[in-house]
Coordinates of C-alpha atoms in Angstrom, one line a residue:
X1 CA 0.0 0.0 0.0
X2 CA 1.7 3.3 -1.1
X3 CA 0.3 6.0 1.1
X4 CA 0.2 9.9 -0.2
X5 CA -0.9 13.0 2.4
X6 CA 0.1 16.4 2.9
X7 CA 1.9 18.5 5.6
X8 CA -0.5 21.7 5.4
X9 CA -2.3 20.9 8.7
X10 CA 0.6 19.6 10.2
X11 CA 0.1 16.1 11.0
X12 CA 1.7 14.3 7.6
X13 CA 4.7 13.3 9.9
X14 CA 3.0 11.6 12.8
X15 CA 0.2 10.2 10.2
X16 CA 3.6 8.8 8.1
X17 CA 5.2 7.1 11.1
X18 CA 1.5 5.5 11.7
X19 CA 0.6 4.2 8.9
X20 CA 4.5 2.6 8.6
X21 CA 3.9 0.9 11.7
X22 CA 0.4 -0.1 10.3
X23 CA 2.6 -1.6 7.8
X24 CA 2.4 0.8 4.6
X25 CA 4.5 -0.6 2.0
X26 CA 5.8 3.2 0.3
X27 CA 4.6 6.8 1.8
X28 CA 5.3 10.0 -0.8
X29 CA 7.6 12.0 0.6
X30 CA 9.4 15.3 -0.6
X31 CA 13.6 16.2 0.3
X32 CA 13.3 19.3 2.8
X33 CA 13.4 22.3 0.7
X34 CA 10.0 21.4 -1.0
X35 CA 8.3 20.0 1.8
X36 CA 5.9 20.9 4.6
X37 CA 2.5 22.4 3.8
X38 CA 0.8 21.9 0.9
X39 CA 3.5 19.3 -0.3
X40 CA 4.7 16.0 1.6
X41 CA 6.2 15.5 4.7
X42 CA 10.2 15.9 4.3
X43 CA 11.9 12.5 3.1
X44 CA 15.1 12.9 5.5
X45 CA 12.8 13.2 8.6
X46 CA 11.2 10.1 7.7
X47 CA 14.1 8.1 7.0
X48 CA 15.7 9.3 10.5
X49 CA 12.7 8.7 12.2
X50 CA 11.9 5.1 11.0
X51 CA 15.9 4.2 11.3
X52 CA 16.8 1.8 13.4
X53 CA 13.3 0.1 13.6
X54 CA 12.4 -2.9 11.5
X55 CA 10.7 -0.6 9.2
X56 CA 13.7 1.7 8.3
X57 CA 14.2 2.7 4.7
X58 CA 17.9 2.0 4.5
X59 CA 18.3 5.1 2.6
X60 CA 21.6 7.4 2.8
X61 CA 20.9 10.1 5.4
X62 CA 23.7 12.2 4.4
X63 CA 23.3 12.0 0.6
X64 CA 19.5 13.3 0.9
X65 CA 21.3 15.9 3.0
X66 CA 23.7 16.6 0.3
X67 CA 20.6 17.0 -2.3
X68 CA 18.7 18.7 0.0
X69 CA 21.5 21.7 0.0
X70 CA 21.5 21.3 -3.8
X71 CA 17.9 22.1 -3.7
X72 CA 18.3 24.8 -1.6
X73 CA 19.9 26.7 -3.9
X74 CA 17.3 25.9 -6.3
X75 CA 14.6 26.6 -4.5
X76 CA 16.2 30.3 -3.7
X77 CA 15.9 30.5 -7.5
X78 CA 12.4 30.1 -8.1
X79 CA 11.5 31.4 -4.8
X80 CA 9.7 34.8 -6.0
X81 CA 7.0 31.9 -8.0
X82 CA 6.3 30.6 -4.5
X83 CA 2.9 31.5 -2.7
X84 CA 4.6 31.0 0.9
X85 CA 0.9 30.6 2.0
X86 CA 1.0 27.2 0.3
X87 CA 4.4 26.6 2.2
X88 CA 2.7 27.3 5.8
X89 CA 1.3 25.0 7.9
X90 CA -2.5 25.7 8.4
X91 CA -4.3 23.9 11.5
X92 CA -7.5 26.0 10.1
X93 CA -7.7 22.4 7.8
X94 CA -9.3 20.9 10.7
X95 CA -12.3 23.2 10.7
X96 CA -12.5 23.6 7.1
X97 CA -11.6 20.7 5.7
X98 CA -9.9 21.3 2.8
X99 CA -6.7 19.1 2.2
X100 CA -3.5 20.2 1.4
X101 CA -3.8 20.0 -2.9
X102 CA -6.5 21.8 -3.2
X103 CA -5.8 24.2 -0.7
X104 CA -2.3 25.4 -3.5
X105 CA -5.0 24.9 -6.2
X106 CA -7.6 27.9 -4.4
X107 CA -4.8 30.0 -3.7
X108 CA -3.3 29.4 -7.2
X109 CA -6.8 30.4 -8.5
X110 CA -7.5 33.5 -6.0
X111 CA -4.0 34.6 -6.8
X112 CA -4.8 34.6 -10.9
X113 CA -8.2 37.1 -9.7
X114 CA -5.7 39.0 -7.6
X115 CA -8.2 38.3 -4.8
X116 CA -6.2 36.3 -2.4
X117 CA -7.8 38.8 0.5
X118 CA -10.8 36.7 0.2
X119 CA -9.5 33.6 0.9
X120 CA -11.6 33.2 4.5
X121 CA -14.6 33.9 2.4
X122 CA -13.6 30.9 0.2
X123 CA -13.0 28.7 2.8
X124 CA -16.5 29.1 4.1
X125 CA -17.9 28.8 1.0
X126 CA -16.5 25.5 0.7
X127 CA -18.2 23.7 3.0
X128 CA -21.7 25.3 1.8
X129 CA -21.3 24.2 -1.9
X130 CA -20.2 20.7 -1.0
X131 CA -23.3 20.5 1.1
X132 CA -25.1 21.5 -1.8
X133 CA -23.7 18.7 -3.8
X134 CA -24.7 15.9 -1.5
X135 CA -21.0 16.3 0.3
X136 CA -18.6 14.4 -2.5
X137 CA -15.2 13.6 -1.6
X138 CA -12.9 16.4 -1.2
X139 CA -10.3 14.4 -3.6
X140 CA -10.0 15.0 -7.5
X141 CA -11.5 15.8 -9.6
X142 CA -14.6 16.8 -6.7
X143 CA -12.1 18.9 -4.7
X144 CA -11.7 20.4 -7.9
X145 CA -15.7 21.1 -8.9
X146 CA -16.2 22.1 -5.5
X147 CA -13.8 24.5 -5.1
X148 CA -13.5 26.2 -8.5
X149 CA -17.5 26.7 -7.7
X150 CA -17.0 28.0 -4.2
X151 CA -14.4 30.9 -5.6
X152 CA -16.6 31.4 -7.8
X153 CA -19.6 32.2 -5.8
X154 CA -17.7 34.5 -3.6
X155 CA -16.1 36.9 -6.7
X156 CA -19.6 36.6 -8.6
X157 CA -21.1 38.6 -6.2
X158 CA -23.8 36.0 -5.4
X159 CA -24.2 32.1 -5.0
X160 CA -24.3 30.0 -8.2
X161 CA -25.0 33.3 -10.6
X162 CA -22.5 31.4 -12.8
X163 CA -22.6 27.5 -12.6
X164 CA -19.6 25.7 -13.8
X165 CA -19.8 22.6 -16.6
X166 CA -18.5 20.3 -14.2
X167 CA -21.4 21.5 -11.4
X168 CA -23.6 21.1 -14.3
X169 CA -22.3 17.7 -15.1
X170 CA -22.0 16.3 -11.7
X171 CA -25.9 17.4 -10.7
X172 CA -27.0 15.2 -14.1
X173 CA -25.2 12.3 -13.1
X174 CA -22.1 11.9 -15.5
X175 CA -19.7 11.6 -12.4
X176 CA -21.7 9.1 -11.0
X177 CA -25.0 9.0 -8.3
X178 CA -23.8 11.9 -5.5
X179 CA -22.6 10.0 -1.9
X180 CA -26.2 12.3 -0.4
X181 CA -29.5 14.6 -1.7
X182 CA -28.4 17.6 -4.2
X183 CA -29.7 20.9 -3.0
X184 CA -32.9 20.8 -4.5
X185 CA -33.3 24.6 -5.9
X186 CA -29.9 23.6 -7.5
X187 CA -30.9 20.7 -9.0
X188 CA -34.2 21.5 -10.1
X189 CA -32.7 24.4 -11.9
X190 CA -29.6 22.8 -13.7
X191 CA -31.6 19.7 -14.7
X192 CA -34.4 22.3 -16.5
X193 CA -31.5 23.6 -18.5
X194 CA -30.2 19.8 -19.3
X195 CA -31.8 17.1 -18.2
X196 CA -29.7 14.1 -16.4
X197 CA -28.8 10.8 -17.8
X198 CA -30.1 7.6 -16.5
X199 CA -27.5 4.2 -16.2
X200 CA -23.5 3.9 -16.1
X201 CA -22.5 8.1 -16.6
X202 CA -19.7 6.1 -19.4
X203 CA -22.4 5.0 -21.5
X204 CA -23.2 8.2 -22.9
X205 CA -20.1 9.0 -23.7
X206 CA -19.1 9.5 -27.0
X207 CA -15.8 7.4 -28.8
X208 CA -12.9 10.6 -27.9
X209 CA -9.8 8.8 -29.1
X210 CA -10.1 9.5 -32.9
X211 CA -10.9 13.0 -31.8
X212 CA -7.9 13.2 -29.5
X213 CA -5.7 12.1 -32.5
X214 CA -7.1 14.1 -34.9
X215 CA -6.8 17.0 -32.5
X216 CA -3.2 16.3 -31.8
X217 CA -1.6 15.7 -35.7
X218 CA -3.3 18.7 -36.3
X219 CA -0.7 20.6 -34.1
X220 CA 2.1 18.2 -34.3
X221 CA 1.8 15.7 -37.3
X222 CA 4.1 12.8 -35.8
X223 CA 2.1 12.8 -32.4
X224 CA 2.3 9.5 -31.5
X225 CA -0.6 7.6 -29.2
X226 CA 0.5 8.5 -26.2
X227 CA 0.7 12.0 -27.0
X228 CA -2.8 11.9 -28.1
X229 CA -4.0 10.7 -24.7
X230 CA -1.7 13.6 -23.3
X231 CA -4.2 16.2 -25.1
X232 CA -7.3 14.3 -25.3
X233 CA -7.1 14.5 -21.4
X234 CA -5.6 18.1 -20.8
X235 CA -5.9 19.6 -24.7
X236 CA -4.2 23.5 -23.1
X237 CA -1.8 21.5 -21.0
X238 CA -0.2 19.9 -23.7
X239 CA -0.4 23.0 -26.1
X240 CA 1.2 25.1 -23.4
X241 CA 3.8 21.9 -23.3
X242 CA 4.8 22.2 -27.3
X243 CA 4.7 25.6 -27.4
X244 CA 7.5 25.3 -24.5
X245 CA 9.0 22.4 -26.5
X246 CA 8.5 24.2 -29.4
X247 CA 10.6 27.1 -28.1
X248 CA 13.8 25.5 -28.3
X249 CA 14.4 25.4 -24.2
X250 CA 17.2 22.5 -23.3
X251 CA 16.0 20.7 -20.8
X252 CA 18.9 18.1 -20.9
X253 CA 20.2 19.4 -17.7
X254 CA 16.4 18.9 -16.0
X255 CA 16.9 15.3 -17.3
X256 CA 20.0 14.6 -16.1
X257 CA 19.7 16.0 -12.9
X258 CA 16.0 14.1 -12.5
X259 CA 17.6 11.0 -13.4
X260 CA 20.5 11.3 -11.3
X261 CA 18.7 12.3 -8.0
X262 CA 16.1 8.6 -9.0
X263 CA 19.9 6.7 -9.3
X264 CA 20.9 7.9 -6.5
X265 CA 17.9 7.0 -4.1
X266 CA 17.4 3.6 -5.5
X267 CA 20.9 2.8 -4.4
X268 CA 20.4 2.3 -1.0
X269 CA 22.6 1.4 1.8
X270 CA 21.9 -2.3 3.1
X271 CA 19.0 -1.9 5.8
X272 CA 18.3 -3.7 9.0
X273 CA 16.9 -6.9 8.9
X274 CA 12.8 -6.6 9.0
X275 CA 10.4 -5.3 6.5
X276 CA 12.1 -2.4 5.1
X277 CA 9.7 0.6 3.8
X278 CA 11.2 1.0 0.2
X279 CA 10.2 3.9 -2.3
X280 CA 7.5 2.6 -4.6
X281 CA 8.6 0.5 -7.5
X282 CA 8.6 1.3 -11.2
X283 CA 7.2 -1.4 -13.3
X284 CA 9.9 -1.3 -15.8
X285 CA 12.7 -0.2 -13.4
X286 CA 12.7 3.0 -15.8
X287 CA 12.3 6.8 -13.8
X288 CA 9.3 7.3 -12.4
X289 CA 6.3 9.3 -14.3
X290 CA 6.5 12.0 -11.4
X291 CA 10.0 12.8 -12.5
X292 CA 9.1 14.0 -15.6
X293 CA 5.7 15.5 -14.4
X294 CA 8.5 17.8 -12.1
X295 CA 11.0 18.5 -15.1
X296 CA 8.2 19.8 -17.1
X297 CA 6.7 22.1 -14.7
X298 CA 10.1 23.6 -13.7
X299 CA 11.1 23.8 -17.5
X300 CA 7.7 26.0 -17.6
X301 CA 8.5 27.8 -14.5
X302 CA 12.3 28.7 -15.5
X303 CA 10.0 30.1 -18.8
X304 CA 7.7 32.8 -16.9
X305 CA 10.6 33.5 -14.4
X306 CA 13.1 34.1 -17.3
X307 CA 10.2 36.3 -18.9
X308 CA 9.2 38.1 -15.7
X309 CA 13.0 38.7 -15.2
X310 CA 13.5 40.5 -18.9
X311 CA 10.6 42.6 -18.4
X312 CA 11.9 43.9 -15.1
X313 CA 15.3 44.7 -16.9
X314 CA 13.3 47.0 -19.5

């Protein structure tokens, strides 16, 4: 069992150490300089924690201190992209509820409207429009409907003046039947607009594959299958992705150094005897899909910082 949390209310590390006892065979963790609250709890507290005991990692303590102070110095330069709300820890998430990812996705959002002032308002809201939505599951993609409809009923000026396609979706079924009752003013008034579907939400689907493809070798001709999935899921991801491509940015260095930090931790000193609690595996020993999911977003990053920086020069 891989287990994933977040530090933002401040319990990740206890709830790690429990749920290794409990007997959790990986727990996602991130080196110090990126962890704490709205990422992971930080890798080389773990591994101290849990050393010694039957459940120790047998990673090198010092080298994830040496990469730690490598990242350091990274972090220092992409620090003015950081909301250091997002870095805080935030034991309001026992009131309101909202877990650590989607609390950096709302203030990612509120900071786009320049309205991160109204973040309490937000926060209440929450809990209001899940309520309305027979109370899904604050995980994606609900956290996501929820809350993208919760800023937007604060900075609308009223509730539900603009309903989003994935409220509208969700109240006619095509995520599935809602875990309680839909507010019934709500319901009654999206489903007059388009009425629900009846049976499994994937049988009215449409076939989207041909699409996706289509959709893809229209931008990039040699798109492969896997590329087509890439867009049919997240079409302006993956344009904003070539158009970074596209742009000529070396991200050989990103590789290597992704690569690199994955050889590194999967060469780990010999640990006690016991069940050891090892990073989760990769199917085809290759680097994990997250490592690539990181060199992406920081070869987008180093982008709009680069930019940012050449328009402050002028």
């Amino acid at each position: 069992m891989v287990v994933h949390m977040h530090s933002a209310s401040g319990f990740s590390t206890l709830t790690a150490l429990a749920v290794a006892e409990a007997g959790a065979t990986a727990i996602d963790s991130a080196l110090s300089p990126f962890a704490g609250g709205a990422s992971q709890p930080p890798t080389e507290t773990l591994v101290g924690a849990l050393r010694g005991t039957e459940r120790a990692t047998g990673l090198d303590l010092p080298l994830l201190s040496d990469l730690a102070e490598h990242f350091h110095k990274v972090l220092d330069h992409y620090r003015p992209l950081l909301n250091l709300r997002a870095l805080q820890t935030d034991p309001g998430i026992l009131l309101h509820q909202v877990p650590g990812g989607m609390f950096s996705n709302l203030l990612s959002q509120l900071t786009e409207q320049e309205a991160t002032g109204r973040l309490a308002e937000v926060l209440e809201e929450i809990p209001r429009v899940r309520a309305d939505l027979g109370y899904p599951p604050l995980v994606t993609p609900t956290s996501q409907i929820v809350g993208i409809q919760a800023v937007m009923n604060v900075l609308a000026g009223g509730r539900y003046r603009q309903v989003t396609k994935e409220v509208r979706d969700y109240v006619r079924g095509l995520y599935g039947t809602p875990p309680g009752p839909l507010d019934p003013a709500l319901r009654a008034r999206i489903l007059a607009e388009t009425p629900g579907i009846h049976g499994r939400p994937a049988d009215s689907l449409e076939p989207e594959l041909a699409q996706a493809i289509a959709g893809v070798r229209a931008l990039v001709p040699s798109a492969d299958t896997a590329e087509a999935l890439s867009y049919g899921l997240f079409p302006e991801v993956y344009r904003r992705y070539r158009a970074s491509r596209d742009a000529g940015i070396d991200d050989t260095v990103l590789t290597t150094a992704a690569l690199g930090i994955l050889g590194a931790l999967r060469r780990p000193s010999s640990p006690p005897p016991g069940r050891a609690l090892a990073p989760a595996p990769d199917g085809d020993g290759g680097p994990l899909p997250w490592a690539f999911a990181g060199r992406s977003q920081l070869q987008n990053q180093r982008r709009w910082l680069d930019a940012g920086r050449r328009r402050a020069r002028h």
